[in-house]
Coordinates of C-alpha atoms in Angstrom, one line a residue:
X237 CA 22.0 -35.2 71.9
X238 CA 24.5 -38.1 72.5
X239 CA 21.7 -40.5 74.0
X240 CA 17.7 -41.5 73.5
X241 CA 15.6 -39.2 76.1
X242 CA 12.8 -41.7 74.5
X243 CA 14.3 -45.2 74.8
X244 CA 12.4 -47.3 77.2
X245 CA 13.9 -47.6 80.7
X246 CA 16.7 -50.4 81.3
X247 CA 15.8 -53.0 83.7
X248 CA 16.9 -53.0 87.6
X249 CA 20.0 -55.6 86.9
X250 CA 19.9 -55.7 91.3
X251 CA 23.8 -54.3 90.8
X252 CA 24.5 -51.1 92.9
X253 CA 25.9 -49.4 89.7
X254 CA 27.3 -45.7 89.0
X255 CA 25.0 -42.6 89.5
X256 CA 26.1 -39.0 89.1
X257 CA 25.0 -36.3 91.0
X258 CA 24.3 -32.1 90.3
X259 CA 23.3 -30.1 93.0
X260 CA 22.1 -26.8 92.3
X261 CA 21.8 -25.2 95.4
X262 CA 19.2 -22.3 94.8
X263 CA 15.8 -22.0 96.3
X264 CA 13.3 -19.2 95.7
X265 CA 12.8 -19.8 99.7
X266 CA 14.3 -21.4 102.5
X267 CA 12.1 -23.9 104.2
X268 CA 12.2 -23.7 108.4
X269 CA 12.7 -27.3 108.5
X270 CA 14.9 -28.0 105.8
X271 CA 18.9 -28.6 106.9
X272 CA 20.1 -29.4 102.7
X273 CA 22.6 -27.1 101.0
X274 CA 20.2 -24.6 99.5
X275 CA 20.6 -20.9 99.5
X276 CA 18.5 -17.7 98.6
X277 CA 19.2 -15.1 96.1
X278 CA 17.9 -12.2 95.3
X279 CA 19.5 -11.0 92.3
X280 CA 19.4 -13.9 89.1
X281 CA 21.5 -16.6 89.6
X282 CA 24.2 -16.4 86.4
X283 CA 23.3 -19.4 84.7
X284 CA 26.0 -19.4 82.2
X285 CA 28.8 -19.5 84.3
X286 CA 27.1 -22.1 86.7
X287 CA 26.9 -24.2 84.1
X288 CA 30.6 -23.8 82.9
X289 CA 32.0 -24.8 86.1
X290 CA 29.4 -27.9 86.6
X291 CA 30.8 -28.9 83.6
X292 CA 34.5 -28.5 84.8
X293 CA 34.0 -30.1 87.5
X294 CA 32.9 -33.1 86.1
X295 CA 35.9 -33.6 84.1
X296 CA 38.2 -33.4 87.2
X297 CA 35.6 -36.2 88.7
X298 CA 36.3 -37.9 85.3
X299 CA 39.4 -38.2 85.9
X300 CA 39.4 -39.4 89.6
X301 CA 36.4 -42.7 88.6
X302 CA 37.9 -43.5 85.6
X303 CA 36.1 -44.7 82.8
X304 CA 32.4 -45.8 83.8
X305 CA 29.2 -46.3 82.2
X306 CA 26.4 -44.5 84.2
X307 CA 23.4 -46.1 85.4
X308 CA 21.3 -43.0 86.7
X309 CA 21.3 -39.4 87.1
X310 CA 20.1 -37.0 89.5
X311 CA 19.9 -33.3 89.7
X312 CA 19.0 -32.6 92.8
X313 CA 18.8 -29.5 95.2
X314 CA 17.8 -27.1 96.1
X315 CA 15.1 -26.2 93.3
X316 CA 16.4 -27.6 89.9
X317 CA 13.3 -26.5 88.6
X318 CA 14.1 -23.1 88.6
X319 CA 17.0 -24.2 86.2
X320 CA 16.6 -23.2 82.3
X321 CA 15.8 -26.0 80.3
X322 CA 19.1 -24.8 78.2
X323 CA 20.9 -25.3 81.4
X324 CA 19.5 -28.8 82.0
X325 CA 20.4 -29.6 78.4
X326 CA 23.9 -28.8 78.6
X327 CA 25.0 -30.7 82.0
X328 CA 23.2 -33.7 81.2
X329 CA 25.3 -33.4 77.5
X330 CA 28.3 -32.5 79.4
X331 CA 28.0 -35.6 81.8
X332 CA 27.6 -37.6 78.0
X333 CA 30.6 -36.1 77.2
X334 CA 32.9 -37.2 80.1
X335 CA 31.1 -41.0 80.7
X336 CA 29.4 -43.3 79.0
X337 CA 25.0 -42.9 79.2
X338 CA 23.4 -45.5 77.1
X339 CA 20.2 -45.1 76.5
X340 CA 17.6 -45.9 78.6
X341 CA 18.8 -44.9 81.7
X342 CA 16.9 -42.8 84.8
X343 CA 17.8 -39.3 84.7
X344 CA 15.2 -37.7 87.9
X345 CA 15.0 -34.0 88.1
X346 CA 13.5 -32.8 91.9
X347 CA 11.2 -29.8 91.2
X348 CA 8.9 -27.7 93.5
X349 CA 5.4 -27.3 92.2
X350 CA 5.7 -23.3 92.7
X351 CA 7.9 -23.3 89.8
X352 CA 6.3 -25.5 87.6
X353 CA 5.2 -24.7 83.7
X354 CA 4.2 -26.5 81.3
X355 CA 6.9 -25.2 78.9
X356 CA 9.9 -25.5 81.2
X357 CA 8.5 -29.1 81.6
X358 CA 8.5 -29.8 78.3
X359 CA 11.9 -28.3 78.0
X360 CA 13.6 -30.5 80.9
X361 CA 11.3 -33.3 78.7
X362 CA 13.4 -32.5 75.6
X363 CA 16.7 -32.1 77.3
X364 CA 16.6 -36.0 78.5
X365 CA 14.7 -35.7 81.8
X366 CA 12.5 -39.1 81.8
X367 CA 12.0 -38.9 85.9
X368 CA 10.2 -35.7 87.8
X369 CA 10.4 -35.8 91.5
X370 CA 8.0 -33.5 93.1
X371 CA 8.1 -31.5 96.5
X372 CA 4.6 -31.6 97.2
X373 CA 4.8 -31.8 101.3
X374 CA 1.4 -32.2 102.3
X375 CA -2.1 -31.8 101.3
X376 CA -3.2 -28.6 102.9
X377 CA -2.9 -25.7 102.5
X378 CA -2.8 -24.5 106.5
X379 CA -0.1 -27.5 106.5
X380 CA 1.7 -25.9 103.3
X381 CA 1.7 -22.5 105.3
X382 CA 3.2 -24.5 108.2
X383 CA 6.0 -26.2 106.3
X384 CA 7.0 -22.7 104.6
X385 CA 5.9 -23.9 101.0
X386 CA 5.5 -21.3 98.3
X387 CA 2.4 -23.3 96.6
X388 CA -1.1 -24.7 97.3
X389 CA -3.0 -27.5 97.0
X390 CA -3.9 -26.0 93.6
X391 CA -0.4 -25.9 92.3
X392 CA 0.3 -29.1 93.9
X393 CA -2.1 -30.8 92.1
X394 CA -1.6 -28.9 88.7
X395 CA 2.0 -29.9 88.6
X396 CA 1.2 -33.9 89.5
X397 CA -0.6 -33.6 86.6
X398 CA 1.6 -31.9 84.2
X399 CA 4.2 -34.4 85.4
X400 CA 2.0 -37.6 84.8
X401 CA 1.3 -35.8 81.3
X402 CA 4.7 -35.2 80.2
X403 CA 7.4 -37.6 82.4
X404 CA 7.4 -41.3 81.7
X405 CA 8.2 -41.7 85.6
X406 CA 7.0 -39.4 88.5
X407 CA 7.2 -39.0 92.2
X408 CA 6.2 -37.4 94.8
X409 CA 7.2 -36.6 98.5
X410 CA 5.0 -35.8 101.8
X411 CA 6.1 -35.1 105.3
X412 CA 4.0 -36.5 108.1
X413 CA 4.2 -36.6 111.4
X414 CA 3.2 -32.8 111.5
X415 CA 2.2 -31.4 114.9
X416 CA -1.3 -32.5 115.8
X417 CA -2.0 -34.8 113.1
X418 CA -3.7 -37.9 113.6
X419 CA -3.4 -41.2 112.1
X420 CA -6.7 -41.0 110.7
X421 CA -5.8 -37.6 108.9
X422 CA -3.0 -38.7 108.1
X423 CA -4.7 -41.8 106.0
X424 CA -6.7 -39.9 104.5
X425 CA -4.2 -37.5 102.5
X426 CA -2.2 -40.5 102.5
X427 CA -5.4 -42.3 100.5
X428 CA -5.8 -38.9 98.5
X429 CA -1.9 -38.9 97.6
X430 CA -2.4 -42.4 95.8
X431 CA -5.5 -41.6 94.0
X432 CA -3.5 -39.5 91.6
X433 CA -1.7 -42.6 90.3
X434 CA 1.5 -41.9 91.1
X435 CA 3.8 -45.0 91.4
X436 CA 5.9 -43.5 93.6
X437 CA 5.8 -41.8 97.2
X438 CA 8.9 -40.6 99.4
X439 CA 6.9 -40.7 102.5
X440 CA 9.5 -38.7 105.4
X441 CA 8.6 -37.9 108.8
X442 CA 9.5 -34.6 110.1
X443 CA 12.6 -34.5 111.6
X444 CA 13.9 -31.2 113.5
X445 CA 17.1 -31.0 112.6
X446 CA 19.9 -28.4 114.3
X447 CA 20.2 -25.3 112.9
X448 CA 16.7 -24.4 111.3
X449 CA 14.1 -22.2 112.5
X450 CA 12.0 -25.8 113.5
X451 CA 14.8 -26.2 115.8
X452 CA 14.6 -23.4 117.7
X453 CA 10.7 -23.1 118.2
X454 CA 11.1 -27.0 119.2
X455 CA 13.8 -25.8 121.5
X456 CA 11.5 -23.4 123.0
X457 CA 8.7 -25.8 123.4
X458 CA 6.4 -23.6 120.5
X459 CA 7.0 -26.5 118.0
X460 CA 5.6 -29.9 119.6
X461 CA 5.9 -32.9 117.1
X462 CA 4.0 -36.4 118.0
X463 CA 5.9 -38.3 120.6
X464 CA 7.3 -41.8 119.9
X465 CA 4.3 -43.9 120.4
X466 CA 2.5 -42.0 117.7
X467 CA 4.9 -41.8 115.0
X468 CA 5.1 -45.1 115.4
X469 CA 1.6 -45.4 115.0
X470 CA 1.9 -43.0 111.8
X471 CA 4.6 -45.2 110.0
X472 CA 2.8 -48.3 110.6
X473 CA -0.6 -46.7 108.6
X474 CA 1.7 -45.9 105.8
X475 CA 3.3 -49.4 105.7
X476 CA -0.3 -50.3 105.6
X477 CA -1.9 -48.3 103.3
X478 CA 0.6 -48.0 100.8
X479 CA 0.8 -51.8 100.5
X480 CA -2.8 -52.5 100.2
X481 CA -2.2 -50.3 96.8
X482 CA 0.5 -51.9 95.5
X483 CA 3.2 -49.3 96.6
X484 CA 4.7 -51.4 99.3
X485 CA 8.1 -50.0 101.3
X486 CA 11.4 -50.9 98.9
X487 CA 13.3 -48.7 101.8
X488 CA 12.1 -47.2 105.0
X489 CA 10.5 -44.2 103.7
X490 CA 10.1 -44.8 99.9
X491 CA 7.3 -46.6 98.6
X492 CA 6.8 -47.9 94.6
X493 CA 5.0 -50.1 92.7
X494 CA 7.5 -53.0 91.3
X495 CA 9.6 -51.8 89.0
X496 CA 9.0 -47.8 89.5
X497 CA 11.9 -47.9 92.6
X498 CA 14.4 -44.9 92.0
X499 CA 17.3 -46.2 90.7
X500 CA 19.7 -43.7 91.9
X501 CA 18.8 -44.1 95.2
X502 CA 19.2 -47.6 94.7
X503 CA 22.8 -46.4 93.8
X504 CA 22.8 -45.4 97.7
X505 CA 21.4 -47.8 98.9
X506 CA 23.1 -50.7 97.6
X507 CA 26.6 -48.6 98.5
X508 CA 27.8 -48.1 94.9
X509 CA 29.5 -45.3 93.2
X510 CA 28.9 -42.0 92.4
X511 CA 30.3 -38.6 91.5
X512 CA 28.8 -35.2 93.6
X513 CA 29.1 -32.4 91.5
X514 CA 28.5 -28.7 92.2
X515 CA 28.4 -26.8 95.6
X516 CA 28.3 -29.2 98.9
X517 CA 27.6 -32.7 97.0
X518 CA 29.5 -35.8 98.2
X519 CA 30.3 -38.8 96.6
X520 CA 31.9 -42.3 96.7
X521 CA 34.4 -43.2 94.4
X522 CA 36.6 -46.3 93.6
X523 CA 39.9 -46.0 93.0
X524 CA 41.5 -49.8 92.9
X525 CA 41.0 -51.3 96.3
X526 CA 40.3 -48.0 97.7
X527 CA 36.8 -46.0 97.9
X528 CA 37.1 -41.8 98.6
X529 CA 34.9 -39.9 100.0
X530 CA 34.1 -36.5 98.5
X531 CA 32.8 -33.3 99.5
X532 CA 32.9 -30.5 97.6
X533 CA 32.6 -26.6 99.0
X534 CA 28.9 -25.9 100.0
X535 CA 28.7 -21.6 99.6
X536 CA 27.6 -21.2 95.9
X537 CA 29.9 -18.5 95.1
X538 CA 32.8 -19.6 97.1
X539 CA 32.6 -23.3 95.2
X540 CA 32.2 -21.0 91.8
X541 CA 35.2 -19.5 92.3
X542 CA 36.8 -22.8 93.7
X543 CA 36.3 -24.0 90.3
X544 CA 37.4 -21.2 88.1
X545 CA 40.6 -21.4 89.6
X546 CA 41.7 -25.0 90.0
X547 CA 38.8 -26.7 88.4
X548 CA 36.9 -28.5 91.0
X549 CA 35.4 -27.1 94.0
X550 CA 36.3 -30.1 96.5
X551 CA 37.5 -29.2 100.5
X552 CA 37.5 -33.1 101.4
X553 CA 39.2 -36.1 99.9
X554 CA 38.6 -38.9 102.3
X555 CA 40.5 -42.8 101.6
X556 CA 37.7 -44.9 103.7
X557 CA 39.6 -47.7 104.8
X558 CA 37.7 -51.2 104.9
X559 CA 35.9 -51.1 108.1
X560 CA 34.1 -47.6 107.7
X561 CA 33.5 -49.1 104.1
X562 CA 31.6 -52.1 105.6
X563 CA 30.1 -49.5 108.3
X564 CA 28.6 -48.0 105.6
X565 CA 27.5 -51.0 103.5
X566 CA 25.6 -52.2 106.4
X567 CA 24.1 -48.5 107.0
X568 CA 22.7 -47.9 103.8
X569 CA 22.1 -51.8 103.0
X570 CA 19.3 -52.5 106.3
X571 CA 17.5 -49.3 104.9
X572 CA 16.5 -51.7 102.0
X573 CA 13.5 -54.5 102.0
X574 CA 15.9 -56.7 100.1
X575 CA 18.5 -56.3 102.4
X576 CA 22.3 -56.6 102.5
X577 CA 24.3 -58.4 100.9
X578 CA 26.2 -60.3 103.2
X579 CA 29.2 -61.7 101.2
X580 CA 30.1 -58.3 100.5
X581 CA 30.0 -56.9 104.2
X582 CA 32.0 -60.3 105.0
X583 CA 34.5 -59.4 102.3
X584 CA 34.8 -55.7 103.4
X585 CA 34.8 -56.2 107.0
X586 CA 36.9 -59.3 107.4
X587 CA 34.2 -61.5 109.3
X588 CA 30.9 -62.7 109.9
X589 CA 28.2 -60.9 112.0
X590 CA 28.6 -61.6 115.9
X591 CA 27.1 -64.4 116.3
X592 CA 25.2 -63.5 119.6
X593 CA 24.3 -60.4 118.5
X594 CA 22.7 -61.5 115.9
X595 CA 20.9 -64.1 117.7
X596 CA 19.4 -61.3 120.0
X597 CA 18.2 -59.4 116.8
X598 CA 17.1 -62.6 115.1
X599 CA 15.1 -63.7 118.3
X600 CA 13.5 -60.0 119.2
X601 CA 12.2 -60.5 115.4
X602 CA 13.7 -57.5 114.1
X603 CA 16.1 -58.8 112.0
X604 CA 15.8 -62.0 109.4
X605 CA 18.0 -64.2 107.0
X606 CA 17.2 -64.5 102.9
X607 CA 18.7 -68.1 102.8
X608 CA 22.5 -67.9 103.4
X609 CA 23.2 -64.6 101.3
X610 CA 21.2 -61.8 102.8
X611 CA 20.5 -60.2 105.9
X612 CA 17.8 -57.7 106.5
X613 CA 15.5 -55.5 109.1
X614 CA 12.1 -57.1 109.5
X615 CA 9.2 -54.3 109.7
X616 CA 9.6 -54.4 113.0
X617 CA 13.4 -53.3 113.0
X618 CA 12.9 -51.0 110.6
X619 CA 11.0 -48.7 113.4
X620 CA 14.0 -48.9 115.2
X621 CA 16.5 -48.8 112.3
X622 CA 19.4 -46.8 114.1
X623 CA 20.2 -49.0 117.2
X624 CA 19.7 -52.5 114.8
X625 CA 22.6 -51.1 112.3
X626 CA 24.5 -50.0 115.6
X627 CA 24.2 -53.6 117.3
X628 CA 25.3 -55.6 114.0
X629 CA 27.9 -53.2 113.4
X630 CA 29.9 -53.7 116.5

């Protein structure tokens, strides 16, 4: 193995740094809300050659960042828990192989408690996994049956505790915002969720996105989902409660205790680099003065075959000129509790925030100054995230 799985994590240096990506797009079942790139099969997925072309097409994204050292790794999905730990091993050894990973640095795996051992734990353990993300969803069963989830409460809580047992670093997610649920229900598994010493939640609000079977019952008016007023209501409790136990809000829907933030999200977030690899990943890659956009082919099969024959599975190469760059910067940036960094979005964009605009946000409190060199939402702002990023970014 070319790095440490054991080494002690590096610290947060507060630089946006250089993650790489892996999605592997397979799901034992498709959830009705869920809108990602994952895909059912019912015949076993051929691991081997999956794994060949991951690794190919990491060396054509080799050769379009250059030389880097990476900072964080995530293999995302999808389930990459139903990944053998033999397939784990050899991307994150391939990835070795084509950049530099020192030691120490986050590699997450997201895994669904349904498909969850002990062994194949161990086994993502040994292959350099130091970071298990967990799709736990909610803390009922009826509420499990309603999301589409494959496990209980049971395997929920037998995986959070395999995870604490074997990964130095775990998370967990939860949806809220779930039809009928009230803020005091809602506290309550929130309240639970903590107990189990996690030290870090991705608390998301259910979104109906177009195109899933949510979408259509909401359509129909069989799906109702709280209104405004009380997902407001249900954000602000989680603000709340997750602060009074030390997990406060680092982003609007990911809570840690200090120092347990995700560092690849950070990656995101703080609009660095990083290389998408495998079927329908993007990424954002520096070339000189110029940052592409990449996308590669989202159909499993069709993105194998992609690969096979030219070695890389990409259907968009996008040169993002300096204004969608700053765009973006500002996006991702005011998603953060520390903010953007405004000498950056100056130098991108060419100029300094509208000065009336800003005043407007500044006196409706939802936006604040960090002396001269930062510029972010207030909690306030956060609730209405969207139209604050589209003011400033006029």
């Amino acid at each position: 193995m070319p790095f440490n799985p054991d080494a002690p994590l590096l610290p947060d240096t507060g630089e946006p740094g250089f993650g790489i990506y892996v999605h592997w797009p397979f799901c034992a079942a498709k959830c009705p809300y869920c809108d990602f790139n994952s895909h059912v099969r019912h015949q076993p997925v051929d691991q081997p050659r999956f794994t060949a072309a991951f690794l190919r097409e990491m060396a054509t994204m080799r050769q379009m960042s250059g030389p880097k050292t990476v900072t964080s790794i995530f293999l995302g999905g999808g389930t990459p828990s139903l990944m053998e730990p033999g397939t784990v091993a050899a991307v994150l050894d391939g990835i070795a192989r084509y950049w530099h990973v020192p030691d120490g640095i986050e590699i997450t795996m997201e895994a669904n408690p349904s498909s969850v051992e002990a062994e194949r734990f161990r086994g993502y353990r040994a292959a350099g996994v130091n970071r298990v993300s967990l799709g736990v969803q909610a803390l009922n069963d009826a509420d499990l049956k309603f999301l589409g989830r494959l496990h209980d409460v049971t395997d929920a809580l037998k995986a959070v505790r395999l995870a604490r047992e074997i990964f130095p670093r775990m998370s967990f997610d939860l949806i809220y915002a779930r039809p009928g649920q009230t803020v005091e229900a809602w506290e309550a598994e929130l309240e639970q969720a903590i107990s189990y010493a996690v030290d870090h939640l991705s608390l998301y609000q259910l979104t109906i996105e177009e195109g899933t079977p949510f979408y259509g019952l909401h359509k129909a008016g069989k799906l109702v989902v709280p209104d405004g007023d009380q997902s407001a209501n249900l954000y602000e409790a989680t603000q709340e409660i997750t602060a009074r136990h030390g997990l406060p809000a680092y982003e609007v829907s990911n809570h840690a205790r200090p120092g347990a933030e995700s560092r690849h999200n950070l990656t995101y977030w703080r609009y660095g680099d990083y290389a998408g690899i495998g079927p329908g990943a993007h990424g954002r890659l520096t070339r000189g003065a110029a940052k592409i956009g990449t996308a590669t082919e989202r159909r499993p099969e069709t993105w194998l075959e992609l690969v096979e024959q030219q070695g890389h599975g990409l259907v968009d190469q996008e040169d993002l000129g300096r204004d969608e760059q700053a765009d973006e910067l500002l996006l991702m940036g005011l998603r953060l509790t520390e903010g953007v960094d405004l000498a950056r979005w100056q130098q991108l964009s060419g100029r300094d925030p509208d000065p009336a605009r800003e005043e407007t946000l500044l006196e409706h409190g939802f936006i604040e100054r960090l002396g001269n060199s930062r510029l972010r939402c207030t909690p306030k702002g956060m609730l209405i995230l969207d139209a604050v990023v589209a003011d400033l970014a006029c």
